[in-house]
Short mmCIF file of N, CA and C in Angstrom, two decimals:
data_model
loop_
_atom_site.label_atom_id
_atom_site.label_comp_id
_atom_site.label_asym_id
_atom_site.label_seq_id
_atom_site.Cartn_x
_atom_site.Cartn_y
_atom_site.Cartn_z
N MET A 1 -39.65 8.24 304.94
CA MET A 1 -40.64 7.58 305.71
C MET A 1 -42.24 7.93 305.35
N SER A 2 -43.07 7.13 305.04
CA SER A 2 -44.34 7.12 304.58
C SER A 2 -45.14 7.78 305.51
N PRO A 3 -45.94 8.58 304.79
CA PRO A 3 -47.20 9.61 305.75
C PRO A 3 -47.77 8.55 306.77
N ASP A 4 -48.28 7.33 306.49
CA ASP A 4 -49.03 6.62 306.96
C ASP A 4 -48.39 6.27 308.49
N LEU A 5 -46.97 6.04 308.27
CA LEU A 5 -46.06 5.50 309.42
C LEU A 5 -45.99 6.55 310.50
N ILE A 6 -45.75 7.65 309.83
CA ILE A 6 -45.55 9.13 310.82
C ILE A 6 -46.97 9.16 311.51
N GLY A 7 -48.44 8.85 310.76
CA GLY A 7 -49.40 9.17 311.36
C GLY A 7 -49.51 7.98 312.24
N TYR A 8 -49.33 6.68 312.21
CA TYR A 8 -49.35 5.52 313.21
C TYR A 8 -48.55 5.83 314.38
N GLY A 9 -47.51 6.44 314.23
CA GLY A 9 -46.32 6.95 315.36
C GLY A 9 -46.82 7.70 315.97
N ALA A 10 -47.66 8.88 315.68
CA ALA A 10 -48.13 9.95 316.03
C ALA A 10 -49.59 9.72 316.96
N ALA A 11 -50.50 8.65 316.33
CA ALA A 11 -51.71 8.08 317.24
C ALA A 11 -51.07 7.60 318.35
N PHE A 12 -50.25 6.28 318.12
CA PHE A 12 -49.45 5.89 319.35
C PHE A 12 -48.90 6.70 320.44
N PHE A 13 -48.27 7.80 320.08
CA PHE A 13 -48.17 8.42 321.22
C PHE A 13 -48.90 9.36 321.94
N THR A 14 -49.97 10.29 321.34
CA THR A 14 -50.79 10.80 321.69
C THR A 14 -51.85 10.00 322.36
N THR A 15 -52.20 8.94 321.90
CA THR A 15 -53.01 8.15 322.65
C THR A 15 -52.60 7.52 324.04
N ALA A 16 -51.37 6.91 323.48
CA ALA A 16 -50.78 6.37 324.91
C ALA A 16 -50.56 7.27 326.19
N ALA A 17 -50.18 8.54 325.92
CA ALA A 17 -50.09 9.62 326.70
C ALA A 17 -51.36 9.85 327.53
N PHE A 18 -52.50 9.47 327.03
CA PHE A 18 -53.77 9.78 327.22
C PHE A 18 -54.14 8.52 328.31
N VAL A 19 -53.50 7.54 328.19
CA VAL A 19 -54.08 6.27 328.86
C VAL A 19 -53.97 6.45 330.63
N PRO A 20 -53.09 6.80 330.87
CA PRO A 20 -52.64 7.36 332.54
C PRO A 20 -53.88 8.18 333.33
N GLN A 21 -54.23 9.12 332.41
CA GLN A 21 -55.53 9.91 332.74
C GLN A 21 -56.73 8.86 333.31
N ALA A 22 -57.05 8.18 332.28
CA ALA A 22 -58.03 7.33 332.28
C ALA A 22 -58.09 6.59 333.46
N LEU A 23 -56.88 5.98 333.21
CA LEU A 23 -56.69 4.69 334.24
C LEU A 23 -56.71 5.21 335.48
N LYS A 24 -56.12 6.50 335.92
CA LYS A 24 -56.07 7.01 337.22
C LYS A 24 -57.46 7.38 337.61
N SER A 25 -58.22 8.17 336.95
CA SER A 25 -59.58 8.32 337.05
C SER A 25 -60.75 7.15 337.26
N TRP A 26 -60.29 6.22 336.56
CA TRP A 26 -61.03 4.88 336.81
C TRP A 26 -60.82 4.28 337.89
N SER A 27 -59.41 4.10 338.29
CA SER A 27 -59.10 3.13 339.53
C SER A 27 -59.32 4.06 340.76
N THR A 28 -59.11 5.65 340.87
CA THR A 28 -59.07 6.34 342.22
C THR A 28 -60.58 6.96 342.46
N ARG A 29 -61.26 7.03 341.27
CA ARG A 29 -62.55 8.03 341.27
C ARG A 29 -62.38 9.28 341.58
N ASP A 30 -61.02 9.53 341.58
CA ASP A 30 -60.96 11.17 342.04
C ASP A 30 -60.56 12.01 340.93
N LEU A 31 -61.84 12.52 340.69
CA LEU A 31 -62.24 13.70 339.55
C LEU A 31 -61.93 14.78 339.77
N SER A 32 -61.39 15.08 341.16
CA SER A 32 -61.52 16.56 341.63
C SER A 32 -60.22 17.58 340.84
N GLY A 33 -59.37 16.79 339.89
CA GLY A 33 -58.50 17.44 339.20
C GLY A 33 -58.85 17.69 337.88
N VAL A 34 -59.80 17.24 337.28
CA VAL A 34 -60.31 17.08 336.30
C VAL A 34 -61.47 18.09 336.10
N SER A 35 -61.22 19.37 334.80
CA SER A 35 -62.16 20.15 334.85
C SER A 35 -63.29 19.55 333.70
N LEU A 36 -64.52 19.93 334.10
CA LEU A 36 -65.69 19.51 333.31
C LEU A 36 -65.56 20.27 331.96
N SER A 37 -65.34 21.52 331.98
CA SER A 37 -65.44 22.34 330.75
C SER A 37 -64.31 21.87 329.72
N MET A 38 -63.15 21.81 330.41
CA MET A 38 -61.92 21.50 329.64
C MET A 38 -62.23 19.91 328.95
N TYR A 39 -62.77 19.12 329.72
CA TYR A 39 -63.07 17.62 329.24
C TYR A 39 -64.34 17.83 328.10
N SER A 40 -65.08 18.55 328.37
CA SER A 40 -66.22 18.58 327.22
C SER A 40 -65.92 19.39 325.90
N MET A 41 -64.93 20.01 326.25
CA MET A 41 -64.22 20.70 324.60
C MET A 41 -63.84 19.64 324.14
N PHE A 42 -62.66 19.22 325.04
CA PHE A 42 -61.58 17.86 324.23
C PHE A 42 -62.37 16.79 323.74
N THR A 43 -63.55 16.41 324.56
CA THR A 43 -64.26 15.01 324.06
C THR A 43 -64.96 15.75 322.68
N LEU A 44 -65.63 16.63 322.68
CA LEU A 44 -65.93 17.31 321.28
C LEU A 44 -65.07 17.31 320.25
N GLY A 45 -64.12 17.75 320.52
CA GLY A 45 -62.84 18.17 319.59
C GLY A 45 -62.46 16.58 319.11
N VAL A 46 -62.26 15.65 319.96
CA VAL A 46 -61.87 14.37 319.63
C VAL A 46 -62.84 13.67 318.66
N ALA A 47 -64.34 13.78 318.97
CA ALA A 47 -65.24 13.34 317.91
C ALA A 47 -65.55 14.03 316.59
N LEU A 48 -65.08 15.29 316.84
CA LEU A 48 -64.96 16.02 315.19
C LEU A 48 -63.30 15.54 314.45
N TRP A 49 -62.30 15.21 315.28
CA TRP A 49 -61.21 14.61 314.35
C TRP A 49 -61.37 13.39 313.92
N LEU A 50 -62.46 12.59 314.85
CA LEU A 50 -62.80 11.35 314.23
C LEU A 50 -63.72 11.23 312.85
N LEU A 51 -64.43 12.25 312.72
CA LEU A 51 -65.27 12.46 311.75
C LEU A 51 -64.54 13.14 310.38
N TYR A 52 -63.57 14.13 311.00
CA TYR A 52 -62.39 14.82 310.03
C TYR A 52 -61.69 13.30 309.12
N GLY A 53 -61.05 12.55 310.38
CA GLY A 53 -60.45 11.14 309.86
C GLY A 53 -61.25 10.28 308.67
N ILE A 54 -62.61 10.14 309.14
CA ILE A 54 -63.54 9.50 308.33
C ILE A 54 -63.55 10.10 307.02
N ALA A 55 -64.03 11.43 306.78
CA ALA A 55 -63.95 12.23 305.63
C ALA A 55 -62.80 12.00 304.87
N LEU A 56 -61.44 12.28 305.45
CA LEU A 56 -60.02 12.00 304.77
C LEU A 56 -59.79 10.63 304.62
N GLN A 57 -60.48 9.72 305.12
CA GLN A 57 -60.16 8.19 304.87
C GLN A 57 -58.88 8.32 305.54
N SER A 58 -58.41 8.64 306.72
CA SER A 58 -57.13 8.37 307.25
C SER A 58 -57.24 7.26 308.69
N TRP A 59 -56.61 6.39 308.31
CA TRP A 59 -56.77 5.13 309.31
C TRP A 59 -55.92 5.78 310.56
N PRO A 60 -54.97 6.42 310.65
CA PRO A 60 -54.30 6.83 311.81
C PRO A 60 -54.87 7.60 312.83
N ILE A 61 -55.62 8.69 311.80
CA ILE A 61 -56.78 9.75 312.54
C ILE A 61 -57.73 8.83 313.03
N ILE A 62 -58.26 7.96 312.40
CA ILE A 62 -59.74 6.89 312.78
C ILE A 62 -59.06 6.52 314.05
N LEU A 63 -58.25 5.69 314.04
CA LEU A 63 -57.96 4.93 315.22
C LEU A 63 -57.71 5.57 316.18
N ALA A 64 -56.72 6.67 316.02
CA ALA A 64 -56.31 7.12 317.28
C ALA A 64 -57.58 7.89 318.06
N ASN A 65 -58.23 8.55 316.95
CA ASN A 65 -59.46 9.24 317.75
C ASN A 65 -60.54 8.29 318.26
N CYS A 66 -60.67 7.35 317.52
CA CYS A 66 -61.48 6.19 318.26
C CYS A 66 -61.36 5.83 319.68
N ILE A 67 -59.98 5.49 319.83
CA ILE A 67 -59.51 5.38 321.24
C ILE A 67 -59.62 6.22 322.15
N THR A 68 -58.96 7.37 321.92
CA THR A 68 -59.07 8.57 322.67
C THR A 68 -60.57 9.07 322.84
N LEU A 69 -61.37 8.96 321.96
CA LEU A 69 -63.02 9.28 322.28
C LEU A 69 -63.46 7.98 323.55
N ALA A 70 -63.22 7.08 323.39
CA ALA A 70 -63.47 6.07 324.20
C ALA A 70 -62.77 6.53 325.69
N LEU A 71 -61.64 6.84 325.65
CA LEU A 71 -61.14 7.01 327.13
C LEU A 71 -61.69 8.46 327.44
N ALA A 72 -61.73 9.51 326.73
CA ALA A 72 -62.31 10.86 327.19
C ALA A 72 -63.69 10.60 327.62
N SER A 73 -64.60 10.01 326.91
CA SER A 73 -65.76 9.74 327.32
C SER A 73 -65.77 8.94 328.69
N LEU A 74 -65.35 8.03 328.76
CA LEU A 74 -65.25 7.46 330.23
C LEU A 74 -64.85 8.44 331.43
N VAL A 75 -63.78 9.21 331.21
CA VAL A 75 -63.35 10.21 332.17
C VAL A 75 -64.47 11.32 332.29
N LEU A 76 -64.78 11.82 331.01
CA LEU A 76 -66.13 12.86 331.22
C LEU A 76 -67.10 12.07 331.93
N GLY A 77 -67.63 10.89 331.50
CA GLY A 77 -68.65 10.35 332.36
C GLY A 77 -68.31 10.03 333.86
N LEU A 78 -67.37 9.58 334.21
CA LEU A 78 -66.94 9.76 335.57
C LEU A 78 -67.04 11.02 336.24
N LYS A 79 -66.83 12.30 335.45
CA LYS A 79 -66.82 13.48 336.38
C LYS A 79 -68.07 13.95 336.30
N ILE A 80 -68.97 13.36 335.51
CA ILE A 80 -70.53 14.10 335.60
C ILE A 80 -70.96 13.04 336.80
N SER A 81 -70.63 11.97 336.84
CA SER A 81 -71.38 10.98 337.94
C SER A 81 -70.75 11.68 339.23
N HIS A 82 -69.42 11.96 339.25
CA HIS A 82 -68.85 12.57 340.53
C HIS A 82 -69.46 13.85 340.82
N LEU A 83 -69.74 14.84 339.67
CA LEU A 83 -70.62 15.95 340.40
C LEU A 83 -71.84 15.75 340.53
N ARG A 84 -72.55 14.90 340.37
CA ARG A 84 -74.03 14.45 340.45
C ARG A 84 -74.20 13.77 342.05
N ALA A 85 -72.87 12.80 342.57
CA ALA A 85 -73.03 12.28 343.76
C ALA A 85 -72.71 13.40 344.71
N LYS A 86 -71.97 14.46 344.46
CA LYS A 86 -71.94 15.34 345.75
C LYS A 86 -73.19 16.03 346.31
N MET B 1 -71.32 19.03 305.51
CA MET B 1 -70.43 19.87 305.99
C MET B 1 -68.92 19.48 305.33
N SER B 2 -68.17 20.59 304.93
CA SER B 2 -66.90 20.15 304.34
C SER B 2 -66.09 19.51 305.36
N PRO B 3 -65.16 18.67 304.75
CA PRO B 3 -64.18 18.31 305.72
C PRO B 3 -63.29 19.22 306.35
N ASP B 4 -62.76 20.18 305.67
CA ASP B 4 -62.11 21.15 306.26
C ASP B 4 -62.66 21.88 307.33
N LEU B 5 -64.01 22.07 307.22
CA LEU B 5 -64.81 22.72 308.26
C LEU B 5 -64.71 22.04 309.63
N ILE B 6 -64.90 20.86 309.28
CA ILE B 6 -64.99 19.74 310.47
C ILE B 6 -63.73 19.82 311.30
N GLY B 7 -62.62 19.86 310.45
CA GLY B 7 -61.21 19.67 310.78
C GLY B 7 -60.57 21.05 311.37
N TYR B 8 -61.31 22.09 311.04
CA TYR B 8 -61.01 23.34 312.08
C TYR B 8 -61.63 23.53 313.07
N GLY B 9 -63.06 22.94 313.31
CA GLY B 9 -63.75 22.68 314.34
C GLY B 9 -62.99 21.87 315.48
N ALA B 10 -62.63 20.70 314.75
CA ALA B 10 -61.78 19.66 315.76
C ALA B 10 -60.55 20.32 316.48
N ALA B 11 -60.15 21.07 315.18
CA ALA B 11 -58.82 21.79 315.92
C ALA B 11 -59.03 22.88 317.19
N PHE B 12 -59.93 23.50 316.92
CA PHE B 12 -60.50 24.91 317.72
C PHE B 12 -60.67 24.13 319.00
N PHE B 13 -61.50 22.89 319.14
CA PHE B 13 -62.07 22.30 320.50
C PHE B 13 -60.67 21.71 321.23
N THR B 14 -60.03 20.91 320.70
CA THR B 14 -58.82 20.01 321.23
C THR B 14 -57.72 21.07 321.67
N THR B 15 -57.38 21.89 320.62
CA THR B 15 -56.31 23.00 321.28
C THR B 15 -56.89 24.08 322.30
N ALA B 16 -58.09 24.53 322.22
CA ALA B 16 -58.85 25.23 323.18
C ALA B 16 -58.56 24.51 324.65
N ALA B 17 -59.09 23.33 324.73
CA ALA B 17 -59.13 22.24 325.86
C ALA B 17 -57.74 22.10 326.53
N PHE B 18 -56.62 22.58 325.51
CA PHE B 18 -55.22 22.25 326.33
C PHE B 18 -54.77 23.65 326.93
N VAL B 19 -55.13 24.86 326.43
CA VAL B 19 -54.99 26.15 326.96
C VAL B 19 -54.99 26.19 328.32
N PRO B 20 -55.94 26.12 328.96
CA PRO B 20 -55.83 26.03 330.61
C PRO B 20 -54.77 25.12 331.31
N GLN B 21 -54.32 24.30 330.87
CA GLN B 21 -53.37 23.48 331.39
C GLN B 21 -51.91 24.75 331.10
N ALA B 22 -51.44 25.05 330.09
CA ALA B 22 -50.51 25.53 329.94
C ALA B 22 -50.48 27.08 330.85
N LEU B 23 -51.65 27.75 330.48
CA LEU B 23 -51.81 28.83 331.25
C LEU B 23 -51.40 28.42 332.91
N LYS B 24 -52.11 27.51 333.34
CA LYS B 24 -51.81 27.19 334.87
C LYS B 24 -50.62 27.01 335.06
N SER B 25 -49.74 26.13 334.32
CA SER B 25 -48.58 25.75 334.51
C SER B 25 -47.49 27.10 334.55
N TRP B 26 -48.00 28.10 333.46
CA TRP B 26 -47.18 29.13 333.25
C TRP B 26 -47.27 29.94 334.82
N SER B 27 -48.57 30.21 335.09
CA SER B 27 -48.63 31.39 335.93
C SER B 27 -48.59 30.68 337.38
N THR B 28 -48.54 29.55 337.88
CA THR B 28 -48.57 28.95 338.93
C THR B 28 -47.10 28.51 339.33
N ARG B 29 -46.56 28.15 338.08
CA ARG B 29 -45.31 27.27 338.17
C ARG B 29 -45.34 25.85 339.05
N ASP B 30 -46.52 25.50 339.36
CA ASP B 30 -46.67 24.42 339.82
C ASP B 30 -46.79 23.04 339.15
N LEU B 31 -45.68 22.44 338.69
CA LEU B 31 -45.74 21.26 337.77
C LEU B 31 -45.80 19.80 338.49
N SER B 32 -46.20 19.88 339.80
CA SER B 32 -46.39 18.82 340.71
C SER B 32 -47.32 17.76 339.92
N GLY B 33 -48.23 18.23 339.59
CA GLY B 33 -49.43 17.25 338.95
C GLY B 33 -49.03 16.87 337.35
N VAL B 34 -47.91 17.32 336.57
CA VAL B 34 -47.64 17.15 335.41
C VAL B 34 -46.79 16.03 335.36
N SER B 35 -47.01 14.99 334.58
CA SER B 35 -45.91 13.63 334.62
C SER B 35 -45.07 14.03 333.28
N LEU B 36 -43.86 13.89 333.56
CA LEU B 36 -43.04 13.98 332.62
C LEU B 36 -42.93 13.03 331.36
N SER B 37 -42.98 11.63 331.88
CA SER B 37 -43.11 10.59 330.80
C SER B 37 -44.33 10.95 330.04
N MET B 38 -45.40 11.25 330.62
CA MET B 38 -46.70 11.58 329.74
C MET B 38 -46.65 12.82 328.79
N TYR B 39 -45.72 13.95 329.39
CA TYR B 39 -45.83 15.12 328.57
C TYR B 39 -44.88 14.87 327.38
N SER B 40 -43.54 13.85 328.06
CA SER B 40 -42.62 13.56 326.76
C SER B 40 -43.21 12.65 325.65
N MET B 41 -44.20 11.84 325.82
CA MET B 41 -44.79 11.26 325.16
C MET B 41 -45.88 11.92 324.09
N PHE B 42 -46.67 12.69 324.75
CA PHE B 42 -47.57 13.88 324.31
C PHE B 42 -46.86 14.61 323.32
N THR B 43 -45.92 15.16 323.76
CA THR B 43 -45.06 16.28 322.86
C THR B 43 -44.67 15.80 321.62
N LEU B 44 -43.98 14.35 321.77
CA LEU B 44 -43.39 13.49 320.62
C LEU B 44 -44.80 13.45 319.67
N GLY B 45 -45.72 12.66 320.08
CA GLY B 45 -46.95 12.50 319.31
C GLY B 45 -47.27 13.83 318.36
N VAL B 46 -47.51 14.90 319.28
CA VAL B 46 -48.17 16.05 318.76
C VAL B 46 -46.94 16.42 317.33
N ALA B 47 -45.89 16.38 317.69
CA ALA B 47 -44.60 16.68 316.65
C ALA B 47 -44.84 15.94 315.48
N LEU B 48 -45.26 14.44 315.65
CA LEU B 48 -45.52 13.77 314.79
C LEU B 48 -46.69 14.00 313.87
N TRP B 49 -47.77 14.32 314.54
CA TRP B 49 -49.10 14.95 313.73
C TRP B 49 -48.68 15.98 313.17
N LEU B 50 -48.07 16.90 313.44
CA LEU B 50 -47.65 18.02 312.53
C LEU B 50 -46.93 17.51 311.57
N LEU B 51 -46.00 16.55 311.42
CA LEU B 51 -45.37 16.19 310.26
C LEU B 51 -46.50 15.35 309.34
N TYR B 52 -47.30 14.75 310.22
CA TYR B 52 -48.40 13.98 309.23
C TYR B 52 -49.14 14.92 308.65
N GLY B 53 -49.39 16.03 309.36
CA GLY B 53 -50.15 17.01 308.52
C GLY B 53 -49.59 17.76 307.58
N ILE B 54 -48.47 18.05 307.37
CA ILE B 54 -47.66 18.50 306.65
C ILE B 54 -47.40 17.57 305.37
N ALA B 55 -47.52 16.10 305.51
CA ALA B 55 -47.19 15.17 304.46
C ALA B 55 -48.90 15.09 303.82
N LEU B 56 -49.60 15.33 304.76
CA LEU B 56 -50.85 15.30 303.89
C LEU B 56 -51.89 16.65 303.61
N GLN B 57 -50.70 17.61 303.51
CA GLN B 57 -51.23 19.14 303.40
C GLN B 57 -52.59 19.60 303.75
N SER B 58 -52.64 18.96 305.14
CA SER B 58 -54.24 19.31 305.75
C SER B 58 -53.92 20.39 307.04
N TRP B 59 -54.45 21.74 306.39
CA TRP B 59 -54.35 22.75 307.10
C TRP B 59 -54.72 22.57 308.62
N PRO B 60 -55.92 21.85 309.03
CA PRO B 60 -56.46 21.85 310.34
C PRO B 60 -55.47 21.15 311.17
N ILE B 61 -54.90 20.03 310.72
CA ILE B 61 -53.92 19.13 311.36
C ILE B 61 -52.45 19.92 311.62
N ILE B 62 -52.30 20.96 310.47
CA ILE B 62 -50.93 21.59 310.72
C ILE B 62 -51.09 22.54 311.86
N LEU B 63 -52.13 23.58 311.51
CA LEU B 63 -52.28 24.44 312.58
C LEU B 63 -52.76 24.03 313.88
N ALA B 64 -53.49 22.96 313.99
CA ALA B 64 -53.84 22.44 315.66
C ALA B 64 -52.37 22.08 316.24
N ASN B 65 -51.81 21.25 315.52
CA ASN B 65 -50.65 21.00 315.94
C ASN B 65 -49.65 21.71 316.35
N CYS B 66 -49.27 22.68 315.29
CA CYS B 66 -48.42 23.97 315.67
C CYS B 66 -48.83 24.58 316.99
N ILE B 67 -49.82 24.70 317.56
CA ILE B 67 -50.35 25.51 318.42
C ILE B 67 -50.11 24.77 319.71
N THR B 68 -50.53 23.39 319.63
CA THR B 68 -50.54 22.81 320.46
C THR B 68 -49.06 22.13 320.72
N LEU B 69 -48.30 21.84 319.99
CA LEU B 69 -46.78 21.74 319.97
C LEU B 69 -46.11 22.86 320.67
N ALA B 70 -46.33 24.10 320.41
CA ALA B 70 -45.76 25.12 321.09
C ALA B 70 -46.17 25.00 322.71
N LEU B 71 -47.65 25.02 323.03
CA LEU B 71 -48.13 24.88 324.55
C LEU B 71 -47.39 23.72 325.06
N ALA B 72 -47.46 22.56 324.56
CA ALA B 72 -47.03 21.36 325.14
C ALA B 72 -45.31 21.37 325.51
N SER B 73 -44.98 22.27 324.52
CA SER B 73 -43.15 22.15 324.67
C SER B 73 -43.08 23.41 325.90
N LEU B 74 -43.66 24.28 325.97
CA LEU B 74 -43.65 25.19 327.11
C LEU B 74 -44.09 24.50 328.39
N VAL B 75 -45.09 23.50 328.64
CA VAL B 75 -45.37 22.95 329.61
C VAL B 75 -44.08 21.77 330.03
N LEU B 76 -43.67 21.08 328.99
CA LEU B 76 -42.63 20.40 329.20
C LEU B 76 -41.44 20.95 329.74
N GLY B 77 -41.08 22.36 329.17
CA GLY B 77 -40.05 22.65 329.44
C GLY B 77 -39.96 23.15 330.90
N LEU B 78 -41.20 23.95 331.20
CA LEU B 78 -41.48 24.13 332.98
C LEU B 78 -41.24 22.80 333.92
N LYS B 79 -41.70 21.74 333.39
CA LYS B 79 -41.71 20.56 333.93
C LYS B 79 -40.33 20.22 334.23
N ILE B 80 -39.29 20.28 333.16
CA ILE B 80 -37.97 20.01 333.21
C ILE B 80 -37.14 20.69 334.17
N SER B 81 -37.57 22.31 333.98
CA SER B 81 -36.80 23.31 334.94
C SER B 81 -37.08 23.20 336.24
N HIS B 82 -38.48 22.65 336.34
CA HIS B 82 -39.10 22.48 337.98
C HIS B 82 -38.04 21.52 338.75
N LEU B 83 -38.05 20.04 337.65
CA LEU B 83 -37.30 18.90 337.92
C LEU B 83 -35.69 19.11 338.42
N ARG B 84 -35.30 20.27 337.67
CA ARG B 84 -33.70 20.74 337.83
C ARG B 84 -33.68 21.32 338.94
N ALA B 85 -34.67 22.21 339.30
CA ALA B 85 -34.48 23.29 340.50
C ALA B 85 -34.52 22.52 341.84
N LYS B 86 -35.19 21.17 341.88
CA LYS B 86 -35.38 20.54 343.13
C LYS B 86 -33.98 20.17 343.87
#
């Protein structure tokens, strides 16, 4: 199997696994189960993976982390506005 | 900044963000908030990222996904034993 095919499979599964959290946070606006420090670290990490993917010119890494960065930023933004609204 | 340094930074943050979930699942054995389908997809995705990292000979990808695979497998195993115990 080609490395790219493995990479796209990996990208599909880890990104898809993250979608329900983003959808749930968006629809319920219940962010009580989401940790600010954990999501801040995760979002920073995903942004760094995106830079790493660009440096390596690896499309599976770039695509997976673009989508996950958008979703993680959404959840983080909802969490911050949830904390401010308290 | 060298790509490897960015990759190790990324590996540190996304792996560290995952530790609290594994610790919480391990210590409380409360797996009710953990989705079986989501964790199955995530664990499969992480296993594929590990293979992708080996194919690319990228140590940041290999290290990050070795640790995350161990943690995700632990959470998934606890979830399955939790479901069986019901």
